[in-house]
Short mmCIF file of C-alpha atoms and ligand atoms in Angstrom, two decimals:
data_model
loop_
_atom_site.label_atom_id
_atom_site.label_comp_id
_atom_site.label_asym_id
_atom_site.label_seq_id
_atom_site.Cartn_x
_atom_site.Cartn_y
_atom_site.Cartn_z
CA MET A 1 0.00 0.00 0.00
CA ARG A 2 1.20 3.43 -0.86
CA ARG A 3 2.04 5.77 2.02
CA GLY A 4 -0.46 8.39 0.76
CA SER A 5 -3.41 6.02 0.64
CA PHE A 6 -2.45 4.66 4.11
CA LEU A 7 -2.55 8.23 5.50
CA SER A 8 -5.92 8.91 3.86
CA LEU A 9 -7.32 5.70 5.27
CA LYS A 10 -5.97 6.66 8.70
CA ARG A 11 -7.50 10.15 8.31
CA ILE A 12 -10.86 8.68 7.28
CA GLY A 13 -10.68 6.30 10.27
CA ALA A 14 -9.98 9.20 12.62
CA ILE A 15 -12.86 11.21 11.16
CA VAL A 16 -15.19 8.23 11.59
CA ILE A 17 -14.08 7.79 15.23
CA VAL A 18 -14.44 11.51 15.98
CA PHE A 19 -17.84 11.56 14.26
CA THR A 20 -19.00 8.48 16.21
CA VAL A 21 -17.79 9.96 19.50
CA CYS A 22 -19.52 13.27 18.69
CA LEU A 23 -22.71 11.44 17.77
CA PHE A 24 -22.53 9.46 20.99
CA LEU A 25 -21.85 12.56 23.08
CA THR A 26 -24.65 14.50 21.39
CA ALA A 27 -27.03 11.59 21.98
CA SER A 28 -25.95 11.41 25.62
CA VAL A 29 -26.48 15.11 26.12
CA VAL A 30 -29.91 14.93 24.52
CA GLN A 31 -30.72 11.85 26.58
CA SER A 32 -29.49 13.40 29.83
CA LYS A 33 -31.47 16.55 29.07
CA GLU A 34 -34.54 14.40 28.52
CA CYS A 35 -33.81 12.49 31.76
CA ALA A 36 -33.32 15.71 33.63
CA GLY A 37 -36.56 16.99 32.14
CA VAL A 38 -38.45 13.91 33.25
CA LEU A 39 -36.96 14.04 36.76
CA ARG A 40 -37.66 17.73 37.00
CA LYS A 41 -41.26 17.24 35.96
CA GLU A 42 -41.70 14.51 38.55
CA SER A 43 -40.22 16.73 41.23
CA LEU A 44 -42.54 19.68 40.65
CA GLY A 45 -45.01 20.54 43.39
CA LEU A 46 -45.03 19.06 46.87
CA ARG A 47 -42.87 16.07 47.73
CA ALA A 48 -42.05 14.40 51.03
CA GLY A 49 -39.88 11.68 52.48
CA THR A 50 -40.11 9.95 55.85
CA ALA A 51 -37.78 8.08 58.18
CA LYS A 52 -37.80 6.55 61.62
CA ILE A 53 -34.75 5.60 63.65
CA ASP A 54 -34.37 3.83 66.99
CA ILE A 55 -32.90 6.08 69.69
CA THR A 56 -33.36 3.78 72.70
CA PRO A 57 -30.32 4.12 74.98
CA LYS A 58 -28.02 1.10 74.68
CA LYS A 59 -26.53 1.68 78.13
CA SER A 60 -27.99 2.72 81.48
CA VAL A 61 -28.47 6.47 81.50
CA LYS A 62 -29.49 9.33 83.79
CA MET A 63 -33.17 9.97 83.20
CA ALA A 64 -34.78 13.37 82.68
CA GLY A 65 -37.70 15.15 84.30
CA TYR A 66 -37.41 14.65 88.05
CA SER A 67 -34.46 16.16 89.89
CA ALA A 68 -34.88 13.77 92.83
CA ARG A 69 -34.21 10.75 90.56
CA THR A 70 -30.46 10.31 90.73
CA GLY A 71 -29.78 6.69 89.67
CA LEU A 72 -29.41 5.26 86.18
CA SER A 73 -32.11 3.57 84.10
CA THR A 74 -32.51 -0.14 84.80
CA GLY A 75 -34.44 -1.37 81.76
CA VAL A 76 -36.60 -0.59 78.73
CA HIS A 77 -40.39 -0.95 78.57
CA ASP A 78 -40.81 0.31 75.01
CA PRO A 79 -38.38 1.66 72.40
CA LEU A 80 -37.70 5.35 71.82
CA SER A 81 -37.63 6.64 68.24
CA ALA A 82 -36.93 9.75 66.22
CA ARG A 83 -39.38 10.28 63.36
CA VAL A 84 -38.75 12.60 60.43
CA VAL A 85 -41.00 14.03 57.73
CA ALA A 86 -39.11 16.15 55.21
CA PHE A 87 -41.13 18.24 52.76
CA GLU A 88 -39.89 19.93 49.63
CA TRP A 89 -41.79 22.15 47.24
CA ASP A 90 -40.82 23.39 43.81
CA PRO A 91 -42.90 26.20 42.39
CA ILE A 92 -44.89 25.79 39.20
CA SER A 93 -45.88 28.85 37.23
CA GLN A 94 -49.68 29.00 37.24
CA LYS A 95 -49.67 30.34 33.68
CA ASP A 96 -48.19 27.52 31.69
CA GLY A 97 -47.08 24.82 34.09
CA GLU A 98 -43.43 25.77 33.62
CA MET A 99 -41.00 26.20 36.50
CA GLY A 100 -41.41 29.49 38.30
CA THR A 101 -38.43 31.67 39.05
CA GLN A 102 -39.18 33.05 42.51
CA SER A 103 -37.91 30.12 44.56
CA ASN A 104 -36.25 26.76 44.23
CA GLY A 105 -36.82 23.84 46.51
CA LYS A 106 -38.25 25.36 49.70
CA ARG A 107 -37.98 22.74 52.44
CA LEU A 108 -39.46 21.89 55.83
CA VAL A 109 -38.12 19.19 58.14
CA LEU A 110 -40.37 18.07 61.01
CA VAL A 111 -38.54 15.97 63.59
CA SER A 112 -40.33 14.30 66.51
CA THR A 113 -38.18 12.61 69.14
CA ASP A 114 -39.24 10.41 72.07
CA LEU A 115 -37.30 12.56 74.53
CA ILE A 116 -38.11 15.10 77.24
CA GLY A 117 -36.78 18.09 75.32
CA PHE A 118 -33.55 19.73 74.24
CA TYR A 119 -32.34 21.19 77.53
CA ASN A 120 -28.79 22.11 78.60
CA GLY A 121 -27.92 23.87 75.34
CA THR A 122 -28.59 20.76 73.24
CA ALA A 123 -31.26 22.45 71.07
CA GLU A 124 -28.78 25.01 69.76
CA HIS A 125 -26.03 22.39 69.44
CA LEU A 126 -28.09 19.85 67.50
CA ARG A 127 -29.86 22.44 65.37
CA LYS A 128 -26.56 23.96 64.29
CA VAL A 129 -25.22 20.57 63.20
CA ILE A 130 -28.41 19.66 61.31
CA LEU A 131 -28.80 23.08 59.63
CA ASN A 132 -25.18 22.94 58.45
CA GLU A 133 -25.34 19.36 57.27
CA PHE A 134 -28.43 19.89 55.08
CA GLU A 135 -27.98 23.61 54.33
CA LEU A 136 -31.36 24.39 55.84
CA GLU A 137 -32.61 27.81 56.87
CA PRO A 138 -33.29 28.11 60.64
CA SER A 139 -37.01 28.33 59.82
CA GLU A 140 -36.97 25.04 57.89
CA LEU A 141 -36.31 22.79 60.91
CA PHE A 142 -38.74 21.85 63.69
CA LEU A 143 -36.65 19.81 66.15
CA SER A 144 -39.16 18.73 68.77
CA ALA A 145 -39.63 16.31 71.67
CA ILE A 146 -42.70 14.61 73.13
CA HIS A 147 -41.57 15.46 76.69
CA THR A 148 -41.44 11.91 78.05
CA HIS A 149 -40.22 11.89 81.65
CA ALA A 150 -39.12 8.26 81.23
CA GLY A 151 -36.28 8.92 78.81
CA PRO A 152 -32.61 9.93 78.93
CA SER A 153 -31.41 13.44 79.71
CA LEU A 154 -29.29 15.04 77.01
CA THR A 155 -26.00 16.70 77.78
CA ILE A 156 -22.96 18.13 76.05
CA ASP A 157 -21.37 19.19 79.36
CA LYS A 158 -18.16 17.18 79.51
CA LYS A 159 -17.52 18.17 83.16
CA GLU A 160 -20.95 17.56 84.71
CA GLY A 161 -22.61 15.15 82.29
CA HIS A 162 -22.64 11.40 82.97
CA PRO A 163 -20.38 9.63 80.45
CA HIS A 164 -23.26 7.42 79.25
CA ASN A 165 -25.44 10.49 78.63
CA LEU A 166 -22.62 12.31 76.85
CA GLU A 167 -22.17 9.25 74.65
CA TYR A 168 -25.93 9.00 74.12
CA THR A 169 -26.23 12.65 73.05
CA GLU A 170 -23.34 12.23 70.60
CA SER A 171 -24.93 9.13 69.09
CA LEU A 172 -28.29 10.94 68.89
CA LYS A 173 -26.65 13.61 66.73
CA ALA A 174 -25.45 10.99 64.25
CA LYS A 175 -28.82 9.23 64.25
CA LEU A 176 -30.79 12.44 63.59
CA ILE A 177 -28.50 13.21 60.65
CA GLU A 178 -28.94 9.66 59.35
CA ALA A 179 -32.75 9.80 59.65
CA ILE A 180 -33.05 13.23 58.00
CA ARG A 181 -30.78 12.10 55.16
CA LYS A 182 -32.90 8.99 54.67
CA ALA A 183 -36.06 11.14 54.55
CA PHE A 184 -34.52 13.41 51.88
CA ASN A 185 -33.40 10.36 49.93
CA ASN A 186 -36.84 8.77 49.72
CA MET A 187 -38.76 11.83 48.55
CA SER A 188 -41.76 11.33 46.31
CA PRO A 189 -44.82 13.38 45.33
CA VAL A 190 -47.37 13.36 48.17
CA HIS A 191 -50.93 14.29 48.91
CA ILE A 192 -51.93 15.75 52.27
CA GLY A 193 -55.05 16.09 54.38
CA ALA A 194 -55.96 16.85 57.98
CA GLY A 195 -58.68 16.14 60.51
CA ILE A 196 -59.64 16.95 64.09
CA GLY A 197 -60.74 14.74 66.96
CA TYR A 198 -60.84 15.00 70.75
CA SER A 199 -59.45 12.97 73.61
CA PRO A 200 -60.11 13.02 77.37
CA VAL A 201 -56.75 11.53 78.42
CA GLY A 202 -55.25 14.94 79.29
CA SER A 203 -56.42 16.88 82.34
CA ASN A 204 -55.60 20.31 83.70
CA ARG A 205 -53.31 19.73 86.67
CA ARG A 206 -53.54 23.02 88.58
CA GLU A 207 -55.56 21.88 91.59
CA LEU A 208 -56.87 24.33 94.19
CA ARG A 209 -56.22 23.03 97.70
CA PHE A 210 -56.88 24.38 101.18
CA ASP A 211 -54.79 23.72 104.27
CA SER A 212 -56.27 23.24 107.77
CA ALA A 213 -56.14 27.01 108.37
CA GLY A 214 -58.21 27.58 105.24
CA ASN A 215 -55.36 29.02 103.15
CA SER A 216 -55.56 28.19 99.46
CA SER A 217 -52.81 27.29 97.03
CA ILE A 218 -52.47 25.79 93.55
CA ARG A 219 -50.78 22.36 93.57
CA LEU A 220 -49.92 19.81 90.91
CA GLY A 221 -52.90 17.46 90.90
CA HIS A 222 -56.26 17.29 89.09
CA ASN A 223 -58.36 20.21 87.95
CA PRO A 224 -60.88 18.36 85.77
CA TYR A 225 -62.91 21.50 85.05
CA GLY A 226 -59.83 23.60 84.31
CA PRO A 227 -58.98 24.67 80.75
CA THR A 228 -57.70 21.74 78.70
CA ASP A 229 -57.10 21.65 74.96
CA LYS A 230 -58.61 18.27 74.08
CA GLU A 231 -58.10 18.60 70.33
CA VAL A 232 -56.35 15.75 68.53
CA LEU A 233 -55.03 17.17 65.29
CA VAL A 234 -54.04 14.62 62.65
CA MET A 235 -52.29 15.04 59.31
CA LYS A 236 -52.42 12.35 56.66
CA LEU A 237 -49.67 11.89 54.10
CA THR A 238 -50.10 9.63 51.07
CA LYS A 239 -48.07 9.01 47.96
CA PRO A 240 -49.41 7.94 44.56
CA ARG A 241 -49.86 4.21 44.19
CA SER A 242 -47.22 2.48 42.06
CA HIS A 243 -47.87 -0.80 40.24
CA ARG A 244 -46.00 -2.65 43.00
CA ASP A 245 -48.09 -0.91 45.66
CA SER A 246 -51.33 -1.71 43.89
CA LEU A 247 -50.55 -5.40 44.33
CA ARG A 248 -50.29 -4.94 48.09
CA ARG A 249 -53.08 -4.50 50.57
CA THR A 250 -53.21 -0.91 51.83
CA PRO A 251 -56.57 -0.58 53.61
CA ASP A 252 -56.00 2.94 54.96
CA GLY A 253 -54.98 4.59 51.73
CA ALA A 254 -57.62 4.02 49.07
CA ASP A 255 -56.47 7.29 47.47
CA GLY A 256 -52.78 6.40 47.66
CA VAL A 257 -50.23 4.65 49.81
CA VAL A 258 -50.20 5.97 53.36
CA VAL A 259 -46.74 7.03 54.47
CA ALA A 260 -47.36 9.03 57.65
CA ALA A 261 -49.94 9.96 60.28
CA LEU A 262 -48.71 13.00 62.18
CA PHE A 263 -50.61 14.00 65.33
CA ASP A 264 -50.59 16.77 67.89
CA TYR A 265 -52.10 16.57 71.38
CA ALA A 266 -51.61 18.67 74.50
CA ILE A 267 -50.38 16.35 77.24
CA HIS A 268 -47.37 16.00 79.53
CA ALA A 269 -45.89 12.53 79.02
CA THR A 270 -45.86 11.99 82.79
CA CYS A 271 -47.93 8.92 83.61
CA LEU A 272 -44.72 7.76 85.28
CA THR A 273 -42.98 9.52 88.11
CA GLY A 274 -39.43 9.94 89.42
CA LYS A 275 -39.60 6.50 91.04
CA ASN A 276 -39.68 4.89 87.61
CA TYR A 277 -36.31 3.76 86.22
CA ILE A 278 -37.62 2.03 83.09
CA ILE A 279 -37.23 3.74 79.69
CA SER A 280 -40.51 4.53 77.91
CA GLY A 281 -42.09 7.05 75.55
CA ASP A 282 -44.90 7.25 78.14
CA VAL A 283 -48.37 8.23 76.90
CA LEU A 284 -47.34 10.03 73.67
CA GLY A 285 -44.65 7.50 72.74
CA LEU A 286 -47.05 4.61 73.35
CA ALA A 287 -49.70 6.38 71.24
CA GLU A 288 -47.21 6.69 68.35
CA GLN A 289 -46.33 3.01 68.63
CA PHE A 290 -50.01 2.02 68.74
CA VAL A 291 -50.84 4.03 65.59
CA GLU A 292 -47.92 2.49 63.73
CA LYS A 293 -48.95 -1.00 64.81
CA ILE A 294 -52.47 -0.43 63.45
CA LEU A 295 -51.57 1.41 60.23
CA GLY A 296 -48.76 -0.95 59.27
CA PRO A 297 -44.98 -1.20 59.15
CA ASP A 298 -44.52 1.28 56.27
CA VAL A 299 -46.30 4.11 58.11
CA ILE A 300 -44.68 6.42 60.65
CA ALA A 301 -46.73 8.31 63.26
CA PRO A 302 -44.74 11.27 64.58
CA GLY A 303 -46.41 12.68 67.71
CA PHE A 304 -46.07 16.27 68.87
CA ALA A 305 -46.76 17.72 72.31
CA GLY A 306 -49.28 20.53 72.06
CA ALA A 307 -49.50 23.35 74.60
CA SER A 308 -49.42 21.11 77.65
CA GLY A 309 -47.49 23.00 80.34
CA ASP A 310 -50.40 22.57 82.76
CA ILE A 311 -51.87 19.35 81.32
CA ASN A 312 -51.07 15.95 82.83
CA PRO A 313 -52.35 12.51 81.86
CA TRP A 314 -55.57 11.57 83.66
CA LEU A 315 -53.69 8.75 85.38
CA ARG A 316 -50.47 10.36 86.49
CA VAL A 317 -47.15 10.21 88.36
CA LEU A 318 -47.12 6.47 88.91
CA PRO A 319 -44.04 4.68 90.27
CA ALA A 320 -43.97 1.91 87.64
CA PHE A 321 -45.79 -0.06 84.97
CA LYS A 322 -48.25 -1.94 87.17
CA ALA A 323 -48.04 -5.66 86.42
CA GLU A 324 -51.06 -6.93 88.41
CA PRO A 325 -52.77 -9.70 86.39
CA GLY A 326 -55.60 -8.24 84.32
CA TRP A 327 -54.50 -4.64 84.88
CA ILE A 328 -53.59 -2.56 81.83
CA PRO A 329 -50.63 -0.36 82.83
CA GLU A 330 -51.84 3.25 82.83
CA PRO A 331 -49.39 4.65 80.25
CA VAL A 332 -50.40 1.82 77.88
CA LEU A 333 -54.10 2.38 78.55
CA LEU A 334 -53.96 6.15 77.96
CA GLY A 335 -51.53 5.83 75.03
CA THR A 336 -53.90 3.33 73.41
CA MET A 337 -56.94 5.57 73.99
CA LEU A 338 -55.15 8.50 72.39
CA GLY A 339 -53.81 6.29 69.59
CA GLU A 340 -57.29 4.95 68.81
CA GLU A 341 -58.61 8.52 68.43
CA VAL A 342 -55.68 9.35 66.13
CA VAL A 343 -56.50 6.32 63.95
CA ARG A 344 -60.25 7.12 64.00
CA VAL A 345 -59.62 10.71 62.86
CA PHE A 346 -57.03 9.52 60.35
CA ARG A 347 -59.47 7.07 58.74
CA ASP A 348 -62.09 9.82 58.51
CA ILE A 349 -59.81 12.09 56.48
CA GLY A 350 -61.45 11.38 53.15
CA GLU A 351 -60.00 14.21 51.17
CA VAL A 352 -56.32 14.59 50.41
CA SER A 353 -54.94 17.14 48.00
CA ALA A 354 -51.69 17.82 46.19
CA GLY A 355 -50.98 20.33 48.94
CA GLY A 356 -49.29 23.50 47.92
CA GLU A 357 -46.33 25.67 48.61
CA ILE A 358 -44.14 25.61 51.70
CA LYS A 359 -43.56 28.84 53.59
CA THR A 360 -41.52 29.16 56.78
CA ALA A 361 -40.52 31.82 59.29
CA PHE A 362 -38.30 31.94 62.39
CA VAL A 363 -37.72 34.52 65.11
CA THR A 364 -35.93 34.63 68.43
CA LEU A 365 -37.85 36.88 70.81
CA GLU A 366 -36.18 38.49 73.81
CA LEU A 367 -38.98 38.12 76.33
CA PRO A 368 -39.11 40.16 79.53
CA GLY A 369 -38.08 38.26 82.67
CA LYS A 370 -40.00 38.05 85.95
CA ALA A 371 -39.34 40.97 88.26
CA LYS A 372 -37.93 40.58 91.76
CA ASN A 373 -41.15 41.49 93.55
CA GLU A 374 -43.25 39.00 91.56
CA LEU A 375 -44.07 35.85 93.51
CA THR A 376 -41.40 36.40 96.13
CA ILE A 377 -38.50 35.55 93.82
CA GLU A 378 -35.16 36.76 95.14
CA LYS A 379 -33.83 38.59 92.10
CA ASP A 380 -34.93 39.84 88.72
CA CYS A 381 -34.96 37.25 85.95
CA PRO A 382 -32.98 38.42 82.92
CA PRO A 383 -34.72 38.69 79.54
CA THR A 384 -35.08 35.19 78.12
CA PRO A 385 -34.74 34.35 74.44
CA LEU A 386 -37.49 32.22 72.93
CA ASN A 387 -37.49 30.65 69.47
CA ILE A 388 -40.71 30.67 67.49
CA THR A 389 -40.92 28.83 64.20
CA ALA A 390 -43.90 28.99 61.86
CA ALA A 391 -44.54 27.09 58.66
CA ARG A 392 -47.22 25.99 56.31
CA VAL A 393 -47.46 23.13 53.87
CA GLY A 394 -50.36 23.99 51.58
CA ASP A 395 -53.10 25.03 53.99
CA ILE A 396 -51.84 23.08 57.02
CA ALA A 397 -49.91 25.27 59.48
CA PHE A 398 -47.31 24.59 62.16
CA VAL A 399 -46.13 26.77 65.04
CA GLY A 400 -43.09 25.56 66.98
CA ILE A 401 -42.38 27.13 70.36
CA GLY A 402 -39.10 26.59 72.20
CA CYS A 403 -40.49 26.15 75.70
CA GLU A 404 -43.28 24.60 77.83
CA VAL A 405 -46.45 26.42 76.89
CA LEU A 406 -49.57 26.39 79.07
CA THR A 407 -52.69 25.15 77.34
CA GLU A 408 -54.67 28.41 77.01
CA ILE A 409 -51.82 29.98 75.02
CA GLY A 410 -51.94 27.16 72.46
CA MET A 411 -55.72 27.49 72.22
CA SER A 412 -55.37 31.26 71.65
CA ILE A 413 -52.86 30.71 68.81
CA LYS A 414 -55.12 28.12 67.17
CA ALA A 415 -58.16 30.42 67.53
CA ALA A 416 -56.28 33.38 66.01
CA SER A 417 -54.69 31.35 63.20
CA PRO A 418 -56.00 32.01 59.69
CA TYR A 419 -55.63 28.27 58.99
CA LYS A 420 -58.23 25.63 59.78
CA HIS A 421 -55.56 23.21 60.95
CA THR A 422 -52.70 24.62 63.02
CA PHE A 423 -50.28 22.29 64.78
CA VAL A 424 -48.98 23.99 67.94
CA ILE A 425 -45.73 22.13 68.67
CA THR A 426 -44.02 22.81 71.98
CA HIS A 427 -40.57 21.70 73.20
CA CYS A 428 -39.55 22.70 69.68
CA ASN A 429 -36.21 24.29 68.73
CA GLY A 430 -35.48 25.27 72.33
CA ALA A 431 -36.17 24.66 76.02
CA ALA A 432 -36.71 28.04 77.68
CA GLY A 433 -38.97 26.99 80.58
CA TYR A 434 -42.67 27.44 81.42
CA LEU A 435 -44.70 30.09 79.60
CA PRO A 436 -47.96 30.76 81.54
CA PRO A 437 -50.77 33.14 80.55
CA LYS A 438 -50.83 36.46 82.41
CA HIS A 439 -53.97 35.83 84.46
CA LEU A 440 -52.47 32.79 86.22
CA TYR A 441 -49.68 34.82 87.85
CA ILE A 442 -52.18 35.91 90.53
CA GLU A 443 -52.91 32.26 91.40
CA GLY A 444 -49.27 31.18 91.46
CA GLY A 445 -48.43 27.47 91.45
CA TYR A 446 -45.55 25.35 90.13
CA GLU A 447 -45.51 26.54 86.50
CA ILE A 448 -45.63 30.21 87.53
CA LYS A 449 -42.93 29.81 90.16
CA SER A 450 -40.53 28.06 87.84
CA SER A 451 -41.19 30.31 84.83
CA PRO A 452 -38.45 32.79 83.87
CA PHE A 453 -40.96 34.98 82.02
CA ALA A 454 -42.78 38.16 83.07
CA PRO A 455 -46.62 37.99 83.04
CA GLN A 456 -46.89 39.92 79.76
CA ALA A 457 -44.63 37.45 77.87
CA ALA A 458 -47.46 35.11 76.80
CA ASP A 459 -49.38 37.91 75.08
CA ILE A 460 -46.25 38.87 73.16
CA VAL A 461 -45.83 35.24 72.02
CA VAL A 462 -49.46 34.86 70.90
CA LYS A 463 -49.28 38.14 68.98
CA GLN A 464 -45.95 37.17 67.38
CA ALA A 465 -47.05 33.64 66.43
CA THR A 466 -50.30 34.97 64.95
CA ALA A 467 -48.45 37.61 62.93
CA MET A 468 -46.07 34.95 61.63
CA LEU A 469 -48.96 32.70 60.59
CA TYR A 470 -50.61 35.59 58.72
CA GLY A 471 -47.28 36.39 57.07
CA LEU A 472 -46.74 32.90 55.61
ZN1 ZN B 1 -42.85 19.62 81.82
#
């Protein structure tokens, strides 16, 4: 073969290779654009992912809620969990169904943990880690606890904290990250709906008593006629049925596959007292577990403590799970009663919709502290910061308050809210102490005495929360 023809053949070969590569690349680009288009279309509108992770302490730990209880836990009655629902919303232009330009991927992460609350600086610590890890805005995270008094105390205090509790808190951080990541990774389009029921398991606890001299005082006890928010608010989350799902039996989700039943109820998880050394979610944790048992293994039921600063379980402060033959232990009985109402309401939610946009807001208020002359306290309380978080997913609203809120305040926020369904979530994004309404300062009692806030603080909070809800 002549050298010239060899070169031309080589050149033709090179051209063919380059042409083939170009063709391949062009096809890939077109294909990836198409793929991206398909994915993008699927991701428009409201999506959500869920996750649940076990957070039961592996070792004996110091338990939270009663200062007189000094020993370590001796066993586990029922497991503790963290439950996550992560929402994401991409805007769609109403005009032509194309992507809007005003926002991209607004998110909301609701976290319910079977813990007492995020005391000892742990709210700020854990929030910072989570916000950084997922690049969330402060307003996009509701880190909340059901206020069980039969769970571990959290601590990051290396000097004072028990080593097992330090270790537990560190492992909790990793588990929350893992659960939130899992929720983001299993996002799919969802439909949402909400319903309201009522439960008698919570009772006002500010009891009026008289001593032998006829002097009155307010004690922790029963005040069955006292104000009590008995509302059980339930949110239903379903995802469209896939072919695989349609082959399975899903009795509670005729309109889709049920993925979550969120509920909110105002109750202290304090069936058990400081004499109990067994780990449990108490009434709210047992209600979550009951709902999940009934609705099936693929459904999570995150519970949230409503405004329950002065609300105890009807059967309260018991030393242990009573094991007398035939007796249903009180936390199980009340948790089941509450859980049955959650399921009843849940099954009555006939209408679910594609939801709508997510809006969120967050403020830290500097609330006035109690003055020296109020209720015989020795010195002025300094101003106390309080985190308030507000959000809406479609027309379902959430208000997170970083302290223990007395029941009338929660009822006022719900009454003032422009939304039909407003979850008031306490022990959320902070642990600033008891927030009582102004008129109770005259009566006094435990919640008033231990509150750091001045009497006018509650009105400021209600006004602020309402303004935030209107601004969403
Ligand atoms: Zn409490």
